[in-house]
Amino acid sequence: MNFTLSVPNAPSLRSEVVWRGLISAIRVKGVIAICLVSTFVYIHFESTAPLFFGKIGQTTFLSLMFVINATTVVATQFIATQLIERLSTRLGLIVGFAFYGAGFICFSLPADVIAFWVLGVALFSFGEVIVSLLIDYEIAIAVPERSANVFGISNLANALGGLAGGWAGAIIL
């Protein structure tokens, strides 16, 4: 990718454009890495959980988990937006991944206590909202004139992260 503009007779402006391009390239690579990691983590809810609940014959409870996930995602959009406006991107991602982790911790608690699973799904889903919003925001500002390209590359990263996460989850089960 060529991130420089041809600006005749303006060396200071040209170097500024080069630096902006370099910073944008680094930001894009970071966003792509975050997409891979985020989808690797998220896909366990989408693919490993159905495998697990199918194994133990609890597909009805799985449906309830997906309803809780969808409800939490819709209900917390505004709260998450308000939260991430106050945080740096790095801190926001830490918070989002911490919610993912808290959800997974709840999933590891005794399976016969449904409240742990419900709380786990709600925490996981809130983390999903935070991370997804931050990724979209970072893509939009990384290279504004090429944001469609970066969104496309991030979707490829999501696919690869989902493939690796689903494969890892199937191996674990």
mmCIF file of C-alpha atoms in Angstrom:
data_model
loop_
_atom_site.group_PDB
_atom_site.id
_atom_site.type_symbol
_atom_site.label_atom_id
_atom_site.label_comp_id
_atom_site.label_asym_id
_atom_site.label_seq_id
_atom_site.Cartn_x
_atom_site.Cartn_y
_atom_site.Cartn_z
ATOM 1 C CA MET A 1 0.000 0.000 0.000
ATOM 2 C CA ASN A 2 1.296 3.422 -0.886
ATOM 3 C CA PHE A 3 0.366 5.921 1.794
ATOM 4 C CA THR A 4 2.147 8.943 0.319
ATOM 5 C CA LEU A 5 0.673 11.729 -1.712
ATOM 6 C CA SER A 6 2.541 13.545 -4.435
ATOM 7 C CA VAL A 7 2.841 17.107 -3.151
ATOM 8 C CA PRO A 8 5.249 19.178 -5.252
ATOM 9 C CA ASN A 9 7.404 21.827 -3.548
ATOM 10 C CA ALA A 10 6.072 21.133 -0.072
ATOM 11 C CA PRO A 11 8.542 18.855 1.760
ATOM 12 C CA SER A 12 7.134 19.472 5.235
ATOM 13 C CA LEU A 13 3.603 18.659 4.109
ATOM 14 C CA ARG A 14 4.862 15.584 2.265
ATOM 15 C CA SER A 15 6.623 14.224 5.372
ATOM 16 C CA GLU A 16 3.481 14.881 7.418
ATOM 17 C CA VAL A 17 1.454 12.842 4.916
ATOM 18 C CA VAL A 18 4.019 10.021 5.075
ATOM 19 C CA TRP A 19 3.842 9.955 8.885
ATOM 20 C CA ARG A 20 0.033 9.960 8.818
ATOM 21 C CA GLY A 21 0.140 7.063 6.367
ATOM 22 C CA LEU A 22 2.544 5.111 8.557
ATOM 23 C CA ILE A 23 0.418 5.665 11.659
ATOM 24 C CA SER A 24 -2.669 4.610 9.701
ATOM 25 C CA ALA A 25 -0.962 1.419 8.508
ATOM 26 C CA ILE A 26 0.037 0.514 12.065
ATOM 27 C CA ARG A 27 -3.489 1.244 13.292
ATOM 28 C CA VAL A 28 -4.990 -0.951 10.549
ATOM 29 C CA LYS A 29 -2.721 -3.867 11.473
ATOM 30 C CA GLY A 30 -3.745 -3.487 15.114
ATOM 31 C CA VAL A 31 -7.427 -3.456 14.197
ATOM 32 C CA ILE A 32 -6.993 -6.579 12.068
ATOM 33 C CA ALA A 33 -5.220 -8.357 14.946
ATOM 34 C CA ILE A 34 -8.016 -7.353 17.315
ATOM 35 C CA CYS A 35 -10.595 -8.693 14.834
ATOM 36 C CA LEU A 36 -8.803 -12.054 14.754
ATOM 37 C CA VAL A 37 -8.604 -12.319 18.543
ATOM 38 C CA SER A 38 -12.123 -11.040 19.144
ATOM 39 C CA THR A 39 -13.710 -13.467 16.714
ATOM 40 C CA PHE A 40 -11.570 -16.329 18.007
ATOM 41 C CA VAL A 41 -13.018 -15.649 21.470
ATOM 42 C CA TYR A 42 -16.566 -14.869 20.334
ATOM 43 C CA ILE A 43 -16.961 -17.914 18.099
ATOM 44 C CA HIS A 44 -16.886 -20.196 21.130
ATOM 45 C CA PHE A 45 -20.302 -18.836 22.026
ATOM 46 C CA GLU A 46 -21.535 -19.283 18.451
ATOM 47 C CA SER A 47 -20.116 -22.730 17.711
ATOM 48 C CA THR A 48 -18.642 -24.460 20.758
ATOM 49 C CA ALA A 49 -21.649 -23.787 23.006
ATOM 50 C CA PRO A 50 -24.091 -25.445 20.557
ATOM 51 C CA LEU A 51 -21.784 -28.464 20.326
ATOM 52 C CA PHE A 52 -21.590 -28.662 24.122
ATOM 53 C CA PHE A 53 -25.332 -28.268 24.705
ATOM 54 C CA GLY A 54 -26.110 -30.738 21.926
ATOM 55 C CA LYS A 55 -23.840 -33.275 23.625
ATOM 56 C CA ILE A 56 -25.647 -32.934 26.944
ATOM 57 C CA GLY A 57 -29.122 -32.693 25.380
ATOM 58 C CA GLN A 58 -29.903 -29.130 26.472
ATOM 59 C CA THR A 59 -30.727 -27.458 23.174
ATOM 60 C CA THR A 60 -33.706 -25.613 24.701
ATOM 61 C CA PHE A 61 -31.404 -23.931 27.199
ATOM 62 C CA LEU A 62 -29.086 -23.017 24.329
ATOM 63 C CA SER A 63 -31.989 -21.211 22.662
ATOM 64 C CA LEU A 64 -32.544 -19.262 25.876
ATOM 65 C CA MET A 65 -28.855 -18.286 25.909
ATOM 66 C CA PHE A 66 -29.088 -16.917 22.378
ATOM 67 C CA VAL A 67 -32.201 -14.920 23.323
ATOM 68 C CA ILE A 68 -30.367 -13.472 26.333
ATOM 69 C CA ASN A 69 -27.406 -12.646 24.077
ATOM 70 C CA ALA A 70 -29.558 -10.845 21.510
ATOM 71 C CA THR A 71 -31.511 -8.958 24.178
ATOM 72 C CA THR A 72 -28.338 -7.878 25.981
ATOM 73 C CA VAL A 73 -26.695 -6.736 22.744
ATOM 74 C CA VAL A 74 -29.685 -4.585 21.797
ATOM 75 C CA ALA A 75 -30.350 -3.282 25.310
ATOM 76 C CA THR A 76 -26.755 -2.261 26.055
ATOM 77 C CA GLN A 77 -25.798 -0.477 22.817
ATOM 78 C CA PHE A 78 -26.437 2.979 24.264
ATOM 79 C CA ILE A 79 -24.713 2.203 27.583
ATOM 80 C CA ALA A 80 -21.675 0.762 25.791
ATOM 81 C CA THR A 81 -21.474 3.775 23.470
ATOM 82 C CA GLN A 82 -21.527 6.136 26.442
ATOM 83 C CA LEU A 83 -18.858 4.073 28.184
ATOM 84 C CA ILE A 84 -16.430 3.877 25.273
ATOM 85 C CA GLU A 85 -16.730 7.602 24.551
ATOM 86 C CA ARG A 86 -15.074 8.163 27.932
ATOM 87 C CA LEU A 87 -12.313 5.574 27.480
ATOM 88 C CA SER A 88 -9.286 5.343 25.245
ATOM 89 C CA THR A 89 -9.436 2.612 22.637
ATOM 90 C CA ARG A 90 -6.874 0.512 24.506
ATOM 91 C CA LEU A 91 -8.705 0.790 27.826
ATOM 92 C CA GLY A 92 -12.038 0.140 26.106
ATOM 93 C CA LEU A 93 -10.672 -3.063 24.566
ATOM 94 C CA ILE A 94 -9.309 -4.145 27.938
ATOM 95 C CA VAL A 95 -12.749 -3.569 29.484
ATOM 96 C CA GLY A 96 -14.491 -5.389 26.630
ATOM 97 C CA PHE A 97 -12.196 -8.405 26.806
ATOM 98 C CA ALA A 98 -12.527 -8.385 30.615
ATOM 99 C CA PHE A 99 -16.293 -8.768 30.161
ATOM 100 C CA TYR A 100 -15.633 -11.652 27.754
ATOM 101 C CA GLY A 101 -13.410 -13.230 30.405
ATOM 102 C CA ALA A 102 -15.935 -12.677 33.195
ATOM 103 C CA GLY A 103 -18.545 -14.404 31.045
ATOM 104 C CA PHE A 104 -16.255 -17.384 30.493
ATOM 105 C CA ILE A 105 -15.560 -17.557 34.236
ATOM 106 C CA CYS A 106 -19.307 -17.742 34.869
ATOM 107 C CA PHE A 107 -19.545 -20.546 32.279
ATOM 108 C CA SER A 108 -16.922 -22.510 34.222
ATOM 109 C CA LEU A 109 -18.904 -22.358 37.482
ATOM 110 C CA PRO A 110 -21.274 -25.214 38.424
ATOM 111 C CA ALA A 111 -23.426 -25.977 35.386
ATOM 112 C CA ASP A 112 -26.506 -26.834 37.433
ATOM 113 C CA VAL A 113 -26.838 -23.212 38.607
ATOM 114 C CA ILE A 114 -28.610 -21.538 35.690
ATOM 115 C CA ALA A 115 -28.006 -18.066 37.139
ATOM 116 C CA PHE A 116 -24.265 -18.457 36.424
ATOM 117 C CA TRP A 117 -24.993 -19.198 32.778
ATOM 118 C CA VAL A 118 -27.454 -16.314 32.430
ATOM 119 C CA LEU A 119 -25.004 -13.905 34.072
ATOM 120 C CA GLY A 120 -22.187 -15.293 31.928
ATOM 121 C CA VAL A 121 -24.130 -14.698 28.722
ATOM 122 C CA ALA A 122 -25.039 -11.151 29.790
ATOM 123 C CA LEU A 123 -21.423 -10.289 30.677
ATOM 124 C CA PHE A 124 -20.067 -11.925 27.529
ATOM 125 C CA SER A 125 -22.624 -10.081 25.384
ATOM 126 C CA PHE A 126 -21.797 -6.705 26.917
ATOM 127 C CA GLY A 127 -18.122 -7.349 26.166
ATOM 128 C CA GLU A 128 -19.127 -8.243 22.610
ATOM 129 C CA VAL A 129 -20.873 -4.893 22.198
ATOM 130 C CA ILE A 130 -17.921 -2.903 23.546
ATOM 131 C CA VAL A 131 -15.316 -4.685 21.423
ATOM 132 C CA SER A 132 -17.452 -4.596 18.260
ATOM 133 C CA LEU A 133 -18.158 -0.873 18.596
ATOM 134 C CA LEU A 134 -14.493 -0.082 19.184
ATOM 135 C CA ILE A 135 -13.386 -2.150 16.199
ATOM 136 C CA ASP A 136 -15.872 -0.373 13.935
ATOM 137 C CA TYR A 137 -14.775 3.019 15.267
ATOM 138 C CA GLU A 138 -11.089 2.244 14.774
ATOM 139 C CA ILE A 139 -11.706 1.033 11.227
ATOM 140 C CA ALA A 140 -13.634 4.202 10.398
ATOM 141 C CA ILE A 141 -10.814 6.485 11.589
ATOM 142 C CA ALA A 142 -7.789 4.345 10.619
ATOM 143 C CA VAL A 143 -7.766 5.272 6.946
ATOM 144 C CA PRO A 144 -10.920 7.308 6.316
ATOM 145 C CA GLU A 145 -10.435 7.405 2.556
ATOM 146 C CA ARG A 146 -10.066 3.603 2.458
ATOM 147 C CA SER A 147 -12.398 2.527 5.240
ATOM 148 C CA ALA A 148 -14.369 0.240 2.895
ATOM 149 C CA ASN A 149 -11.164 -1.676 2.118
ATOM 150 C CA VAL A 150 -10.270 -1.930 5.793
ATOM 151 C CA PHE A 151 -13.786 -3.138 6.652
ATOM 152 C CA GLY A 152 -13.378 -5.826 3.986
ATOM 153 C CA ILE A 153 -10.002 -6.912 5.377
ATOM 154 C CA SER A 154 -11.429 -6.935 8.909
ATOM 155 C CA ASN A 155 -14.243 -9.217 7.739
ATOM 156 C CA LEU A 156 -11.619 -11.592 6.345
ATOM 157 C CA ALA A 157 -9.839 -11.463 9.708
ATOM 158 C CA ASN A 158 -13.164 -12.210 11.423
ATOM 159 C CA ALA A 159 -13.637 -15.234 9.174
ATOM 160 C CA LEU A 160 -10.147 -16.531 9.916
ATOM 161 C CA GLY A 161 -10.531 -15.937 13.656
ATOM 162 C CA GLY A 162 -13.891 -17.685 13.604
ATOM 163 C CA LEU A 163 -12.467 -20.627 11.682
ATOM 164 C CA ALA A 164 -9.567 -21.031 14.115
ATOM 165 C CA GLY A 165 -11.797 -20.557 17.170
ATOM 166 C CA GLY A 166 -14.408 -23.027 15.957
ATOM 167 C CA TRP A 167 -11.728 -25.588 15.185
ATOM 168 C CA ALA A 168 -10.144 -25.108 18.634
ATOM 169 C CA GLY A 169 -13.541 -25.408 20.338
ATOM 170 C CA ALA A 170 -14.357 -28.636 18.491
ATOM 171 C CA ILE A 171 -10.996 -30.097 19.527
ATOM 172 C CA ILE A 172 -11.632 -29.172 23.176
ATOM 173 C CA LEU A 173 -14.990 -30.956 23.163
#
